[in-house]
Amino acid sequence: MLIWEAYKLLGPADGVVLGTTRILPRTTDLAMPHVWDMIGRLGEPVTRSPSAQPLWGVVALAALTTLGIAAAGWLVGVVVGIGLALVMQRWRLAEWGLLPWIVISQTVPLIAFAPVVKSWGSRVEIGSFEWQDWMSVALIASYLAFFPIAIGALKGLQSPDRIHEELMQSYAAGYWTTLVKLRFPASVPYLLPALRLGAANAVIGAVVAEVSTGLQGGIGRILIQFAGQASGDPSKAWAPIFGAIVLGLVAAGSIALLGVMLRNYRRTEEAV
Amino acid sequence: MRDGSGFRDGAGAPPQPASGAVSAVEVRGVDKVFETRTGQVQALDAIDLTVAAGEFVSLIGPSGCGKSTLMRLIADLDDPSSGTLTVFGKTARHARLDQEYGIAFQSAGLLPWRTVAGNVALPLELHGAPSAARSARVAELLDMVGLTDFADRYPDQLSGGMQQRVAIARSLAEQPRLLLMDEPFGALDEMTREKMQSDLVRISAETGAAVVFVTHSIPEAVFLSDRVVVMSPRPGRIREIVPMRLGADAKRAARTDELREERAFFDMVTAVREALHGGAPVGTGPRGMETR
Ligand SMILES: Nc1ncnc2c1ncn2[C@@H]1O[C@H](COP(=O)(O)OP(=O)(O)O)[C@@H](O)[C@H]1O
Ligand SMILES: [Mg+2]
């Protein structure tokens, strides 16, 4: 923030241009509004109409909507990711067969398939269940979230020492008992960073998917909408960006909280 | 706890189970061959060994002679390539499923997310012991290994010796008739080690369990055992079984630290050392046996 204002104060109005490429941005109020203007703008109403809500309220509501969608996507990602990890841990063959595809799946650009998912979604109708547009967004979020979770969970499930596995074997413990008493607890130090990464991905995925599917109500939508008004109201365009940052912090914070609750399972973490 | 008396008659006698009494371990003509990328490794060759119920037997020999492998076969953590192996008259697998043995490894292998009490309770919990009985048993075991005050600590808060004692308490949790221990004191300093040896003698006498004990240390084997099985490597074979005549008229519980200073003790140490080096000159080759 200090850097921002310092650069704004000292930097040339036209930015720093090297050859024909501008390597540092212009410092005009249009391109870089003052930090206090951006914050002050949050407290003002969205539009000039007398019934308008304050900007921060609109952003917070949009952020909450997006958070809900991202959380749904994250949950799906957790279930799918851990499910895949379980299958891969149990059967070596599945690991060989699945892992390359899981990796390849992440190379498909998000923007490319977001509209495809939306159009598939609009055709899904099972009985009284009707596919909602937000579900497409959640699905895309989960698509980004499941990858780190699958990889982290697999690593975690495979992490118990041989001595512990043999101990369980000596107790004649079966697959499920070993899973619950040994593999899951042992995987916590690997799972937590994976869940954090998955949460960040889910938020990014949800915002980007909102933009590319044009879903109303979320932060992605107002990001585009306010950016369009930036020439007249430059500070306003920054509000959703703050909203997105807070969203990411809330997501990361929830995982940190989870980590505190599970701290007994992280006693070996320094060694990992 | 079972009565510890009368678990063996005649310390040095080869195992002659009283008629009807089934021996703890019977190994008949067991071979173990590992297939590795560089070829076959004959880890065990024609092993014959009987451990009577309540008997304390140590396996000693240079590293790579198959001590751990033999123990793992008894524990049914691996299968013999040929030969037969029974534990209390059952197949090794059956005995494992029936929880006939408790096992302790060189490293304690405690679960880091469980407290001391939680670790000791693990086998009881897995086998559905009711929680009241469980905590009573855990208290009893922690008392036995002198860790009552540490019940709520986590393994990372304990010294290596304490962790190993927790592991031993855990191996005793279900009052097994057979204890399998693979160099359980290997990582301990000499003082702790001697203390643990005395504890183990006392505990095994109290419980009357048979013990198969792998060690590198001759004095340790001599101090603890009724018989010492001396093995040689490549292929892993039993070279000699040396009966210990220490405290022949006494129960195992009579083995105290004074024993370590008795003449008979040194005689037995010498006997085992000679069996180990039998034929081959002492200390040749990089894998020469350490004589602690
Ligand atoms: N899983 C395994 N695969 C291949 N070779 C093994 C395996 N386990 C043990 N061995 C080999 O078997 C021999 C005996 O090993 P081990 O029983 O561990 O010896 P000790 O416990 O007496 O030091 C060694 O040569 C070792 O390399
Ligand atoms: Mg070994």
XYZ file of C-alpha atoms and ligand atoms in Angstrom:
592
model
C 0.000 0.000 0.000
C 2.858 2.342 0.873
C 4.606 1.327 -2.296
C 1.435 2.116 -4.202
C 1.170 5.672 -2.839
C 4.907 6.311 -3.005
C 5.005 5.274 -6.627
C 1.933 7.367 -7.348
C 3.637 10.365 -5.768
C 7.047 9.958 -7.369
C 6.375 8.104 -10.586
C 5.883 9.999 -13.862
C 2.257 10.608 -14.855
C 2.690 8.593 -18.009
C 4.347 5.633 -16.334
C 7.739 4.296 -17.286
C 8.032 3.495 -20.952
C 10.848 1.422 -22.362
C 10.889 1.546 -26.132
C 7.250 1.153 -26.972
C 6.367 -0.966 -23.976
C 5.078 0.621 -20.818
C 6.770 -1.348 -18.039
C 5.299 0.659 -15.171
C 1.719 1.947 -15.155
C 0.549 5.532 -15.409
C 0.121 7.262 -12.095
C -2.968 9.296 -12.969
C -5.945 9.068 -10.621
C -7.744 7.174 -13.346
C -5.233 4.328 -13.521
C -4.148 4.360 -9.863
C -6.675 5.957 -7.538
C -5.506 6.981 -4.090
C -5.779 4.239 -1.508
C -7.929 6.472 0.708
C -10.222 7.192 -2.216
C -10.708 3.477 -2.778
C -11.461 2.882 0.880
C -13.678 5.941 1.148
C -15.592 4.852 -1.894
C -16.568 1.614 -0.128
C -18.648 3.610 2.321
C -20.551 5.525 -0.334
C -23.664 4.326 -2.121
C -23.266 2.239 -5.258
C -25.147 4.656 -7.506
C -26.481 8.151 -7.186
C -30.074 6.946 -6.801
C -31.353 7.700 -3.283
C -32.357 4.102 -2.570
C -28.892 2.728 -3.361
C -27.097 0.550 -0.821
C -23.551 1.406 0.223
C -20.882 -0.014 -2.041
C -19.335 -2.198 0.643
C -22.721 -3.829 1.233
C -23.117 -4.730 -2.410
C -19.577 -6.070 -2.580
C -19.990 -8.041 0.645
C -23.224 -9.593 -0.574
C -21.624 -10.526 -3.873
C -18.598 -11.903 -2.044
C -20.840 -14.005 0.179
C -22.652 -15.400 -2.839
C -19.361 -16.292 -4.461
C -18.081 -17.738 -1.199
C -21.110 -20.012 -1.016
C -20.589 -21.219 -4.559
C -16.848 -21.663 -4.014
C -17.516 -23.572 -0.794
C -19.908 -25.902 -2.590
C -17.304 -26.405 -5.299
C -14.614 -26.955 -2.697
C -16.708 -29.594 -0.923
C -17.290 -31.450 -4.163
C -13.554 -31.136 -4.823
C -12.772 -32.574 -1.375
C -15.062 -35.554 -1.882
C -13.832 -36.259 -5.411
C -10.188 -35.586 -4.548
C -10.124 -37.795 -1.458
C -12.186 -40.438 -3.258
C -9.666 -40.565 -6.091
C -6.791 -40.652 -3.622
C -8.377 -43.585 -1.793
C -8.781 -45.532 -5.010
C -5.231 -44.756 -6.077
C -3.799 -45.651 -2.687
C -5.621 -48.954 -2.595
C -4.809 -50.124 -6.093
C -1.427 -49.443 -7.616
C -2.914 -50.059 -11.036
C -5.452 -47.295 -10.475
C -2.635 -44.927 -9.598
C -0.897 -45.687 -12.896
C -4.129 -45.409 -14.805
C -5.597 -42.336 -13.141
C -2.756 -40.061 -12.129
C -1.714 -39.022 -15.661
C -5.303 -38.131 -16.505
C -5.695 -36.124 -13.345
C -2.620 -34.145 -14.256
C -3.725 -33.671 -17.865
C -7.155 -32.532 -16.711
C -5.581 -29.443 -15.187
C -4.000 -28.326 -18.437
C -7.375 -27.627 -20.045
C -7.810 -23.845 -19.845
C -10.644 -22.829 -17.579
C -11.986 -20.129 -19.898
C -12.308 -22.665 -22.682
C -14.624 -25.058 -20.989
C -16.644 -22.780 -18.710
C -19.255 -22.018 -21.405
C -19.304 -25.705 -22.371
C -20.114 -26.719 -18.822
C -22.847 -24.112 -18.738
C -24.470 -25.379 -21.909
C -24.240 -28.989 -20.696
C -25.766 -27.892 -17.419
C -28.716 -26.242 -19.093
C -29.590 -29.581 -20.670
C -29.506 -31.520 -17.404
C -32.924 -32.103 -15.961
C -33.536 -35.144 -13.784
C -37.097 -35.373 -12.535
C -37.866 -32.335 -10.442
C -34.175 -31.526 -10.163
C -33.195 -28.694 -12.396
C -29.635 -27.672 -13.048
C -28.993 -24.131 -11.891
C -26.429 -21.856 -13.414
C -24.616 -21.457 -10.113
C -24.050 -25.199 -10.133
C -22.042 -24.881 -13.320
C -19.878 -22.329 -11.579
C -19.512 -24.564 -8.523
C -18.620 -27.466 -10.793
C -15.867 -25.454 -12.422
C -14.606 -24.368 -9.011
C -14.536 -28.003 -7.913
C -12.652 -28.908 -11.048
C -9.828 -26.638 -9.975
C -10.102 -27.591 -6.310
C -9.974 -31.358 -6.573
C -6.531 -31.543 -8.141
C -4.306 -30.412 -5.257
C -6.558 -32.290 -2.852
C -6.257 -35.556 -4.767
C -2.474 -35.239 -4.969
C -2.066 -34.191 -1.328
C -4.431 -36.841 -0.024
C -2.680 -39.559 -2.012
C 0.670 -38.503 -0.613
C -0.801 -38.415 2.877
C -2.507 -41.790 2.640
C 0.739 -43.301 1.435
C 2.736 -41.591 4.164
C 2.500 -44.053 7.104
C 5.790 -45.715 7.915
C 6.140 -49.380 7.178
C 6.515 -50.048 10.876
C 3.055 -48.580 11.485
C 1.495 -50.526 8.651
C 3.015 -53.728 9.964
C 1.866 -52.908 13.452
C -1.705 -52.658 12.180
C -1.184 -55.905 10.297
C 0.045 -57.566 13.479
C -3.190 -56.440 15.119
C -5.076 -58.177 12.312
C -6.639 -54.802 11.476
C -8.468 -54.742 8.163
C -8.422 -52.129 5.418
C -11.043 -49.828 6.929
C -9.661 -49.963 10.448
C -6.197 -49.166 9.132
C -7.666 -46.329 7.101
C -9.437 -44.735 10.037
C -6.834 -45.347 12.734
C -3.691 -44.887 10.696
C -3.940 -43.516 7.157
C -6.326 -40.628 7.708
C -4.619 -39.320 10.864
C -1.226 -39.671 9.199
C -2.408 -37.778 6.137
C -3.476 -34.627 8.016
C -0.121 -32.814 7.607
C -0.326 -33.426 3.854
C -4.031 -32.818 3.570
C -4.154 -29.371 5.198
C -1.933 -27.550 2.686
C -3.785 -29.388 -0.065
C -7.136 -28.229 1.296
C -5.816 -24.670 1.535
C -4.637 -24.765 -2.053
C -7.942 -26.326 -3.064
C -9.839 -23.525 -1.327
C -7.801 -20.844 -3.093
C -8.383 -22.618 -6.401
C -12.091 -22.889 -5.698
C -12.346 -19.141 -5.084
C -10.375 -18.283 -8.205
C -12.324 -20.830 -10.203
C -15.646 -19.484 -8.974
C -14.774 -15.863 -9.780
C -13.420 -16.682 -13.223
C -16.327 -18.983 -13.965
C -18.812 -16.287 -12.935
C -17.165 -13.944 -15.384
C -17.064 -16.396 -18.246
C -20.549 -17.805 -17.744
C -22.003 -14.412 -16.944
C -23.614 -15.541 -13.705
C -25.406 -12.726 -11.868
C -25.027 -11.950 -8.188
C -21.418 -12.954 -7.546
C -18.265 -10.963 -7.248
C -17.116 -11.951 -10.724
C -20.108 -10.213 -12.228
C -19.695 -6.910 -10.407
C -15.979 -7.029 -11.133
C -16.812 -6.734 -14.837
C -19.715 -4.362 -14.301
C -17.784 -1.860 -12.161
C -14.732 -2.107 -14.372
C -16.952 -0.876 -17.173
C -17.744 2.202 -15.063
C -14.102 2.793 -14.187
C -13.627 5.822 -16.435
C -16.249 7.746 -14.495
C -15.657 6.252 -11.078
C -12.156 4.740 -10.933
C -12.226 3.929 -7.200
C -15.371 1.888 -7.553
C -13.704 -0.681 -9.812
C -11.293 -1.558 -7.049
C -13.992 -2.485 -4.558
C -14.720 -5.947 -5.980
C -10.996 -6.629 -6.105
C -10.813 -5.973 -2.368
C -13.842 -8.202 -2.040
C -12.058 -10.999 -3.898
C -8.986 -10.617 -1.707
C -11.066 -10.785 1.461
C -12.779 -13.836 0.019
C -9.437 -15.547 -0.427
C -8.421 -14.606 3.115
C -11.648 -15.979 4.558
C -11.142 -19.234 2.671
C -7.529 -19.541 3.820
C -8.537 -18.546 7.362
C -11.129 -21.309 7.576
C -8.512 -23.874 6.664
C -6.115 -22.399 9.212
C -8.858 -22.813 11.800
C -9.286 -26.426 10.750
C -5.545 -26.821 11.163
C -5.725 -25.529 14.726
C -8.516 -27.965 15.534
C -6.444 -30.833 14.146
C -3.191 -29.716 15.730
C -2.594 -32.996 17.523
C -2.361 -34.678 14.163
C 0.321 -32.262 13.073
C 2.877 -32.994 15.746
C 5.322 -34.372 13.197
C 4.871 -31.446 10.837
C 8.307 -29.977 11.344
C 9.687 -33.290 10.163
C 7.520 -33.523 7.046
C -2.168 -61.640 34.572
C -1.184 -65.237 34.280
C 0.823 -67.000 36.905
C 4.481 -66.721 36.132
C 5.667 -69.736 38.042
C 6.802 -72.962 36.494
C 7.306 -71.621 33.040
C 10.454 -73.553 32.555
C 12.324 -76.261 34.275
C 16.066 -76.187 33.982
C 17.316 -73.012 32.439
C 19.651 -74.599 29.973
C 17.615 -77.597 28.976
C 16.596 -77.810 25.348
C 12.896 -77.297 24.999
C 11.054 -80.336 26.131
C 7.524 -79.244 26.575
C 5.726 -81.249 29.185
C 3.536 -83.765 27.481
C 0.514 -82.035 26.094
C 1.976 -78.560 26.453
C 2.217 -77.019 23.037
C 5.370 -75.080 22.226
C 5.170 -71.365 21.541
C 7.003 -71.474 18.232
C 7.981 -74.377 16.028
C 10.069 -73.754 12.968
C 10.742 -76.760 10.757
C 13.033 -76.629 7.737
C 12.191 -73.055 6.891
C 13.861 -71.346 3.939
C 13.342 -67.778 2.898
C 14.484 -66.555 -0.470
C 14.019 -62.928 -1.516
C 13.785 -62.194 -5.205
C 15.611 -58.966 -5.837
C 16.564 -57.146 -9.000
C 20.128 -58.295 -8.624
C 19.129 -61.906 -8.102
C 18.066 -64.158 -5.279
C 19.003 -63.609 -1.661
C 18.867 -66.669 0.551
C 17.936 -64.946 3.800
C 17.212 -68.143 5.747
C 18.392 -71.674 5.058
C 16.936 -74.779 6.689
C 16.008 -73.198 9.997
C 14.862 -75.539 12.775
C 13.928 -73.969 16.071
C 11.531 -74.691 18.880
C 10.642 -72.161 21.531
C 8.843 -73.636 24.502
C 5.956 -71.838 26.120
C 7.358 -69.321 28.594
C 10.889 -69.655 27.302
C 13.157 -66.677 26.599
C 15.168 -67.198 23.418
C 17.544 -64.664 21.884
C 18.639 -64.585 18.272
C 22.127 -63.198 17.781
C 24.414 -62.879 14.794
C 26.013 -60.385 12.425
C 23.698 -58.105 10.535
C 22.176 -59.666 7.481
C 22.040 -63.146 8.967
C 18.263 -63.191 8.852
C 17.256 -62.488 12.455
C 14.638 -59.944 11.500
C 13.443 -62.110 8.661
C 12.924 -65.058 10.995
C 11.010 -62.860 13.417
C 8.849 -61.483 10.636
C 8.007 -65.000 9.520
C 6.918 -65.906 13.040
C 4.828 -62.720 13.132
C 3.303 -63.583 9.755
C 4.454 -60.300 8.303
C 6.126 -62.348 5.575
C 5.773 -65.905 4.262
C 8.441 -68.618 4.280
C 9.579 -69.878 0.876
C 9.429 -73.426 2.181
C 9.138 -75.344 5.441
C 6.541 -75.088 8.144
C 6.111 -72.672 10.979
C 3.578 -72.913 13.770
C 2.791 -70.673 16.715
C 1.040 -72.392 19.599
C 0.209 -75.201 17.219
C -1.522 -72.925 14.707
C -0.300 -71.569 11.429
C 1.476 -68.237 11.772
C -1.413 -66.535 10.016
C -3.972 -68.062 12.292
C -1.919 -67.092 15.324
C -1.676 -63.517 14.096
C -5.408 -63.304 13.529
C -5.913 -64.743 17.026
C -3.552 -62.128 18.443
C -1.289 -64.717 19.991
C 1.748 -62.456 20.014
C 2.745 -58.932 20.902
C 5.491 -57.296 18.903
C 8.033 -54.519 19.457
C 10.470 -53.260 16.866
C 13.800 -51.499 16.996
C 12.135 -48.131 16.767
C 9.208 -47.599 19.087
C 6.768 -46.929 16.257
C 4.337 -44.941 18.384
C 1.567 -43.047 16.646
C 2.593 -39.395 17.065
C -0.972 -38.089 17.323
C -1.837 -40.331 20.259
C -0.884 -39.782 23.854
C 1.128 -42.382 25.729
C -2.092 -43.832 27.120
C -3.701 -43.721 23.672
C -0.806 -45.618 22.147
C -0.892 -48.329 24.761
C -4.655 -48.567 24.369
C -4.474 -48.961 20.586
C -4.551 -52.770 20.374
C -7.282 -52.934 23.026
C -9.301 -50.358 21.143
C -8.899 -52.164 17.835
C -10.155 -55.364 19.353
C -13.142 -53.758 20.971
C -12.237 -53.912 24.646
C -14.854 -52.014 26.666
C -13.589 -48.612 27.627
C -13.597 -49.132 31.394
C -11.585 -52.324 31.127
C -9.332 -50.569 28.683
C -8.388 -47.691 30.910
C -7.845 -50.020 33.849
C -5.503 -52.149 31.762
C -3.652 -49.117 30.415
C -3.118 -47.811 33.945
C -1.783 -51.198 34.982
C 0.613 -51.354 32.030
C 1.891 -47.806 32.480
C 2.540 -48.620 36.098
C 4.477 -51.702 35.034
C 6.790 -49.700 32.787
C 6.945 -46.764 35.229
C 5.267 -44.166 33.038
C 2.097 -43.447 34.986
C 2.974 -39.770 35.222
C 3.391 -39.515 31.480
C 0.050 -40.953 30.412
C -1.110 -37.723 28.792
C 2.141 -36.801 27.103
C 2.727 -37.198 23.413
C 5.547 -39.326 22.010
C 7.546 -36.297 20.862
C 7.703 -35.197 24.500
C 9.418 -38.414 25.616
C 12.998 -39.617 25.496
C 13.898 -42.559 23.299
C 14.008 -44.883 26.282
C 10.566 -43.804 27.440
C 9.132 -44.260 23.961
C 10.549 -47.745 23.848
C 8.948 -48.515 27.197
C 5.610 -47.335 25.837
C 6.099 -49.649 22.872
C 6.794 -52.542 25.222
C 3.726 -51.736 27.302
C 1.720 -51.705 24.081
C 3.102 -55.084 23.042
C 2.011 -56.487 26.398
C -1.431 -54.916 26.328
C -3.371 -58.027 25.428
C -1.372 -60.362 27.624
C 0.110 -62.307 24.733
C 1.645 -65.688 25.381
C 4.435 -64.775 22.981
C 6.480 -61.585 22.711
C 8.469 -60.853 19.576
C 11.126 -58.178 19.970
C 13.490 -57.059 17.247
C 16.423 -55.188 18.778
C 14.070 -53.170 20.966
C 16.911 -51.645 22.970
C 19.236 -51.104 20.042
C 18.885 -47.341 20.032
C 19.267 -46.827 23.759
C 22.273 -45.745 25.773
C 23.969 -48.339 27.926
C 22.438 -47.232 31.235
C 18.890 -47.140 29.962
C 19.525 -50.390 28.216
C 20.513 -52.241 31.363
C 17.541 -50.810 33.193
C 15.229 -51.938 30.407
C 16.779 -55.389 30.396
C 16.073 -55.784 34.093
C 12.534 -54.526 33.517
C 12.017 -56.979 30.697
C 13.251 -59.884 32.803
C 10.827 -58.889 35.533
C 7.915 -58.361 33.150
C 8.430 -61.597 31.275
C 8.661 -63.444 34.575
C 5.475 -61.795 35.773
C 3.543 -62.591 32.643
C 5.115 -65.942 31.897
C 5.206 -65.092 28.214
C 7.594 -66.758 25.823
C 9.966 -64.227 24.258
C 11.850 -64.279 20.988
C 14.383 -61.501 21.282
C 16.681 -60.269 18.534
C 19.845 -58.525 19.640
C 23.324 -57.506 18.592
C 24.699 -57.548 22.071
C 26.167 -60.688 23.593
C 25.869 -59.582 27.255
C 22.274 -58.607 26.618
C 21.474 -62.012 25.138
C 23.236 -63.790 27.972
C 21.573 -61.753 30.670
C 18.078 -62.198 29.336
C 17.875 -65.594 27.774
C 17.256 -69.204 28.587
C 18.880 -70.090 25.293
C 20.861 -68.060 22.795
C 20.501 -68.927 19.115
C 23.683 -68.005 17.269
C 23.188 -67.383 13.574
C 25.554 -66.910 10.642
C 24.972 -65.038 7.402
C 24.805 -65.816 3.684
C 22.832 -67.973 3.765
C 21.203 -67.304 7.144
C 21.673 -70.408 9.252
C 21.576 -71.399 12.881
C 25.171 -72.087 13.798
C 24.655 -73.124 17.371
C 22.154 -72.940 20.170
C 23.855 -72.107 23.458
C 21.914 -72.947 26.615
C 22.402 -70.466 29.436
C 23.045 -71.967 32.825
C 22.596 -68.768 34.716
C 20.573 -69.051 37.860
C 19.677 -72.557 36.880
C 17.822 -73.262 40.081
C 16.168 -69.900 40.227
C 13.201 -68.508 38.437
C 13.843 -65.928 35.812
C 12.741 -63.234 38.234
C 15.851 -63.975 40.261
C 17.995 -62.500 37.516
C 19.142 -59.265 38.961
C 21.864 -56.850 38.139
C 24.253 -58.717 40.432
C 24.198 -61.474 37.887
C 26.111 -59.282 35.488
C 29.111 -59.468 37.769
C 29.076 -63.178 38.406
C 31.666 -65.489 37.004
C 29.069 -67.681 35.341
C 27.864 -64.662 33.403
C 31.286 -64.082 31.884
C 31.650 -67.752 31.101
C 28.418 -67.652 29.142
C 29.454 -64.478 27.339
C 32.629 -66.247 26.309
C 30.685 -69.312 25.194
C 28.404 -67.232 22.973
C 31.312 -65.243 21.589
C 33.118 -68.417 20.641
C 30.006 -69.789 19.007
C 29.650 -66.584 17.010
C 33.206 -66.621 15.813
C 33.371 -70.371 15.578
C 35.977 -71.233 12.999
C 36.305 -67.803 11.436
C 38.965 -65.558 12.943
C 37.580 -62.742 15.052
C 36.963 -59.379 13.479
C 37.667 -60.123 9.828
C 35.637 -58.474 7.157
C 33.577 -55.351 7.415
C 30.659 -57.191 8.939
C 32.613 -58.664 11.848
C 30.380 -59.118 14.871
C 30.543 -56.395 17.421
C 31.126 -57.708 20.855
C 29.638 -55.324 23.291
N 12.315 -57.445 1.771
C 13.539 -57.876 1.411
N 13.871 -57.974 0.115
C 15.086 -58.422 -0.251
N 16.030 -58.819 0.592
C 15.763 -58.764 1.903
C 14.500 -58.295 2.384
N 14.501 -58.341 3.735
C 15.726 -58.826 4.074
N 16.482 -59.084 2.985
C 17.830 -59.659 2.984
O 17.819 -60.804 3.772
C 18.984 -60.892 4.565
C 18.611 -60.973 6.018
O 18.084 -59.728 6.435
P 17.595 -59.454 7.925
O 16.672 -60.534 8.319
O 17.083 -58.075 7.989
O 18.945 -59.568 8.736
P 19.255 -59.154 10.242
O 17.992 -58.732 10.910
O 19.863 -60.365 10.853
O 20.253 -58.052 10.180
C 19.829 -59.670 4.211
O 20.797 -60.078 3.250
C 18.848 -58.724 3.616
O 19.475 -57.929 2.662
Mg 17.431 -56.811 11.743
